[in-house]
Coordinates of C-alpha atoms and ligand atoms in Angstrom, one line a residue:
M1028 CA 175.4 82.8 153.2
S1029 CA 174.1 84.1 150.1
N1030 CA 175.9 87.3 148.6
T1031 CA 172.3 88.8 148.9
F1032 CA 173.3 90.5 152.2
L1033 CA 176.3 92.1 150.4
K1034 CA 174.4 93.3 147.1
Y1035 CA 170.9 94.2 148.6
N1036 CA 170.6 97.8 149.7
P1037 CA 167.0 98.8 150.2
K1038 CA 167.8 102.3 149.4
K1039 CA 169.2 101.6 146.0
N1040 CA 168.2 98.2 144.9
S1041 CA 166.7 98.5 141.2
A1042 CA 169.8 96.9 139.4
F1043 CA 169.7 94.0 141.9
V1044 CA 166.0 93.6 141.8
Y1045 CA 166.1 93.5 138.1
Q1046 CA 168.8 91.0 137.7
M1047 CA 167.1 88.8 140.3
F1048 CA 163.7 88.7 138.7
E1049 CA 165.4 88.0 135.4
S1050 CA 167.1 85.1 136.7
L1051 CA 164.3 83.8 138.7
A1052 CA 161.5 84.2 135.9
A1053 CA 161.2 80.5 134.7
K1054 CA 160.8 79.3 138.3
Y1055 CA 158.8 82.2 139.7
D1056 CA 155.3 80.8 139.4
L1057 CA 156.4 77.3 140.9
M1058 CA 158.2 79.0 143.7
N1059 CA 155.4 81.4 144.7
N1060 CA 153.0 78.2 144.8
L1061 CA 155.4 76.4 146.9
I1062 CA 156.3 78.8 149.5
T1063 CA 152.7 80.1 150.1
F1064 CA 151.2 76.6 149.7
G1065 CA 149.2 78.2 146.8
L1066 CA 147.5 80.4 149.1
H1067 CA 148.5 83.5 147.0
K1068 CA 146.2 82.8 144.4
Y1069 CA 143.3 82.8 146.7
I1070 CA 144.2 85.9 148.4
K1071 CA 144.7 87.6 145.0
Q1072 CA 141.3 86.3 143.9
H1073 CA 139.6 87.9 147.1
A1074 CA 141.6 91.0 146.7
I1075 CA 140.5 91.6 143.1
K1076 CA 136.8 91.2 144.0
K1077 CA 137.2 94.0 146.3
I1078 CA 137.8 96.3 143.3
S1079 CA 134.7 97.6 141.4
V1080 CA 135.2 98.0 137.8
T1081 CA 132.7 99.7 135.6
S1082 CA 132.4 99.1 131.9
G1083 CA 134.9 100.7 129.7
S1084 CA 137.4 101.3 132.6
K1085 CA 141.0 101.6 131.8
I1086 CA 143.2 99.5 134.4
L1087 CA 147.0 99.4 134.8
D1088 CA 148.7 96.2 136.5
I1089 CA 152.2 97.7 137.6
C1090 CA 155.1 95.2 138.2
T1091 CA 152.7 92.6 136.7
G1092 CA 155.4 90.0 136.7
T1093 CA 154.1 86.7 135.2
G1094 CA 150.6 88.3 134.8
D1095 CA 148.5 86.8 137.7
I1096 CA 146.6 90.2 138.6
A1097 CA 146.2 91.1 135.1
F1098 CA 144.6 87.7 134.4
L1099 CA 142.2 87.8 137.3
L1100 CA 141.2 91.5 136.5
A1101 CA 140.3 90.1 132.8
E1102 CA 138.3 87.3 134.4
N1103 CA 136.5 89.6 136.9
S1104 CA 135.8 92.7 134.7
P1105 CA 133.3 93.7 132.0
A1106 CA 134.5 92.5 128.6
E1107 CA 135.1 96.1 127.5
T1108 CA 137.8 96.8 130.2
S1109 CA 141.0 97.6 128.9
I1110 CA 144.0 96.2 130.8
T1111 CA 147.7 97.5 130.4
A1112 CA 150.3 95.4 132.4
V1113 CA 153.8 96.6 132.8
D1114 CA 157.0 95.3 134.3
F1115 CA 160.8 96.2 133.6
S1116 CA 161.9 92.6 133.3
P1117 CA 161.7 91.1 129.9
K1118 CA 161.7 87.7 131.1
M1119 CA 159.0 87.9 133.5
L1120 CA 157.0 89.8 130.6
D1121 CA 157.9 86.8 128.2
I1122 CA 156.1 84.3 130.7
A1123 CA 153.1 86.7 131.1
R1124 CA 152.5 86.8 127.3
Q1125 CA 153.0 82.8 126.9
K1126 CA 150.1 82.6 129.6
A1127 CA 147.8 85.3 128.1
N1128 CA 146.4 83.5 124.9
K1129 CA 142.7 83.6 126.0
Y1130 CA 142.8 87.3 127.0
S1131 CA 142.2 89.6 124.2
N1132 CA 142.1 92.8 126.4
I1133 CA 145.4 92.9 128.0
N1134 CA 148.5 94.6 126.6
F1135 CA 151.9 93.9 128.1
L1136 CA 154.6 96.7 128.1
Q1137 CA 158.0 97.0 129.3
A1138 CA 158.2 99.8 131.7
D1139 CA 159.8 101.2 134.8
A1140 CA 157.3 101.7 137.6
L1141 CA 158.9 104.9 138.8
N1142 CA 158.8 106.4 135.3
L1143 CA 155.7 105.3 133.5
P1144 CA 155.1 106.1 129.9
F1145 CA 151.6 107.2 130.3
T1146 CA 150.0 110.8 130.3
D1147 CA 148.4 112.2 133.6
N1148 CA 145.0 110.9 134.4
S1149 CA 145.1 107.8 132.1
F1150 CA 143.7 105.0 134.2
D1151 CA 140.7 104.4 136.3
V1152 CA 142.5 101.9 138.5
S1153 CA 146.1 101.4 138.9
I1154 CA 147.0 98.3 140.9
I1155 CA 150.4 97.0 142.2
S1156 CA 150.7 93.6 143.7
F1157 CA 153.9 92.4 145.6
G1158 CA 155.6 95.2 143.6
L1159 CA 155.7 98.3 145.8
R1160 CA 158.2 96.7 148.3
N1161 CA 160.7 96.1 145.5
L1162 CA 160.7 99.9 144.4
N1163 CA 163.6 102.4 145.4
D1164 CA 161.4 105.0 146.8
I1165 CA 157.6 104.3 148.0
N1166 CA 156.7 108.1 148.1
Q1167 CA 158.0 108.5 144.5
A1168 CA 156.2 105.5 143.2
L1169 CA 153.1 106.5 144.8
Q1170 CA 153.4 110.0 143.3
E1171 CA 153.8 108.5 140.0
F1172 CA 150.9 106.1 140.3
K1173 CA 148.7 109.2 141.4
R1174 CA 149.9 111.3 138.2
I1175 CA 148.7 108.3 135.8
T1176 CA 145.2 107.6 137.7
K1177 CA 142.3 109.7 137.2
K1178 CA 141.0 112.0 139.9
D1179 CA 138.4 109.9 142.0
G1180 CA 140.0 106.8 140.4
Y1181 CA 141.6 104.3 142.7
I1182 CA 145.2 102.9 143.5
V1183 CA 145.3 99.5 144.9
N1184 CA 148.4 98.0 146.6
I1185 CA 148.6 94.3 147.7
D1186 CA 151.8 93.4 149.6
I1187 CA 153.3 91.5 152.5
G1188 CA 152.1 93.1 155.9
K1189 CA 153.1 93.0 159.4
P1190 CA 151.2 90.2 160.9
S1191 CA 149.5 90.5 164.3
G1192 CA 148.3 87.8 166.9
F1193 CA 150.0 84.9 168.4
L1194 CA 151.0 83.6 164.9
A1195 CA 153.2 86.5 164.0
P1196 CA 156.5 85.0 165.5
F1197 CA 156.1 81.6 163.8
I1198 CA 155.4 83.6 160.4
R1199 CA 158.5 85.6 160.9
L1200 CA 160.4 82.5 161.7
Y1201 CA 159.0 80.7 158.5
F1202 CA 160.0 83.6 156.2
T1203 CA 163.4 84.2 157.8
Y1204 CA 164.5 80.5 158.0
I1205 CA 162.3 78.2 156.0
V1206 CA 161.7 80.3 152.8
P1207 CA 165.3 80.7 152.1
L1208 CA 166.0 76.9 152.5
V1209 CA 163.2 76.3 150.0
G1210 CA 165.0 78.7 147.6
K1211 CA 168.3 77.2 148.3
C1212 CA 167.0 73.6 147.4
L1213 CA 165.5 75.2 144.2
G1214 CA 168.8 76.9 143.4
N1215 CA 167.6 80.6 143.7
N1216 CA 169.3 81.8 146.8
D1217 CA 169.0 85.6 146.3
F1218 CA 165.3 85.9 146.1
Y1219 CA 164.6 83.8 149.3
Y1220 CA 167.2 85.9 151.4
Y1221 CA 165.9 89.2 149.6
L1222 CA 162.2 88.3 150.5
P1223 CA 162.5 88.6 154.3
L1224 CA 164.8 91.4 154.1
S1225 CA 162.5 93.5 151.7
A1226 CA 159.6 92.4 154.0
A1227 CA 161.2 93.5 157.1
S1228 CA 162.2 97.0 155.5
F1229 CA 158.7 97.5 154.2
P1230 CA 156.3 99.8 156.1
S1231 CA 153.6 98.2 158.3
Q1232 CA 149.9 98.7 157.3
E1233 CA 149.7 101.6 159.9
K1234 CA 153.0 103.4 158.5
L1235 CA 151.6 103.0 154.9
L1236 CA 148.1 104.8 155.9
L1237 CA 150.3 107.5 157.2
I1238 CA 152.2 107.9 154.1
Y1239 CA 149.0 108.0 152.0
K1240 CA 147.7 110.5 154.3
E1241 CA 150.9 112.7 153.8
L1242 CA 150.3 112.4 150.0
D1243 CA 146.9 113.6 150.0
F1244 CA 145.0 110.9 149.1
K1245 CA 141.3 111.1 149.7
E1246 CA 140.3 108.0 151.3
V1247 CA 142.0 104.5 152.3
K1248 CA 140.7 101.2 153.1
N1249 CA 143.1 98.4 154.5
Y1250 CA 142.2 94.8 154.3
N1251 CA 144.3 92.1 156.3
Y1252 CA 144.5 88.6 154.8
L1253 CA 146.0 85.6 156.9
S1254 CA 146.3 87.8 160.1
G1255 CA 148.1 90.6 158.2
I1256 CA 150.7 88.5 156.5
I1257 CA 149.5 90.2 153.4
A1258 CA 147.6 93.4 153.2
Q1259 CA 145.7 95.2 150.6
Q1260 CA 144.9 99.1 150.6
I1261 CA 142.4 100.7 148.2
I1262 CA 143.3 104.3 147.9
K1263 CA 141.0 107.0 146.5
V1264 CA 143.0 109.5 144.3
Ligands
SAM1166 C1 157.3 89.8 143.2 S1 156.7 90.2 141.5 C2 155.1 90.3 141.6 C3 154.4 89.9 140.3 C4 152.8 89.9 140.3 N1 152.4 91.2 140.5 C5 152.4 89.2 141.4 O1 151.5 89.7 142.2 O2 152.7 87.9 141.4 C6 157.4 91.8 141.5 C7 157.6 92.2 140.1 O3 158.0 93.7 140.1 C8 158.9 93.8 138.9 N2 159.6 95.1 139.3 C9 160.4 95.4 140.3 N3 161.1 96.8 140.3 C10 160.3 97.3 139.1 C11 160.3 98.5 138.6 N4 161.3 99.4 139.0 N5 159.7 98.7 137.4 C12 158.8 97.7 136.9 N6 158.9 96.4 137.5 C13 159.6 96.3 138.3 C14 159.9 92.6 138.9 O4 160.4 92.3 137.5 C15 158.8 91.6 139.2 O5 158.4 91.0 138.0

C-alpha cells in the first residue's frame, strides 16, 4: 500500500501536495491523458467556451499546473486579453513555460492560491481547474478569489464532481482501483492514491452551490460533464 494513506490529511495537506506535484511534473501531462483517455482536453475546451471574455479583460488562471487552461484562454479570447497564470510548484511552472512559446499574453508566476500577490479587484475572471480540491481550505480560497476578482466579474471552478446515474458506481471503481494501478505502473504511486481520496473528500456540486451561497456570491451556474464526473461552476462576484 502507498504511504499516501499515512501522509495525506485533507485538512492539512499543502506540503504533501507541493511535494507530490514537484515529483510528478515531468509526467503530469502524459498521466492525465492516459487516465482520462484524453477526454480532459475536450472537457476543458467546452468549459472555456462557456466563459465570455471581452476585449481588454484581465484573467487569472489559479493552480495553472502545466498551463492547459491558460493556453485555451489565450486561444479563445480577444488578442488584447492579459492572462496571468499562477502555481506554487516551480517544476509544474517550468513545463508550462516550455510549452508557452507561441503565446505572448500569458505571464506565469509562482504564488500560493490561498495568499495571492494581487491587490483587490484585479481580475475580470479568475479560474481554477482541478485545483480547488487540492487546497487546505475551500472557504478561505473562495474568499481570496473573491477579493482579487472585480465586482460583477466571475470566478470559474472546474473539478471532479460526484457522478450520478447508472455509471456512477463503475466510475467510482475506476478511480479507486484502476487509476492507482496505472499510477503504480508509471512509478507515481502517491498521486493516484491521492486522487480518489481527494475527490471523495471534495464537496458535491450541490454542496458547492451551498458554499457559494453562504459566501454571498450573486449567481452561480453549474454545468456537469460526463454524467457529473467533472463539473464546472461559473460564479458571479
Ligand atoms: C491537478 S493540477 C491542475 C493543473 C491544471 N489547472 C489543469 O487543469 O490541468 C493542480 C495544480 O495545483 C497546484 N497547487 C496545489 N495547491 C496549490 C496552492 N496552494 N497554491 C498554488 N498552486 C497549488 C499544483 O502544484 C498543481 O500544479
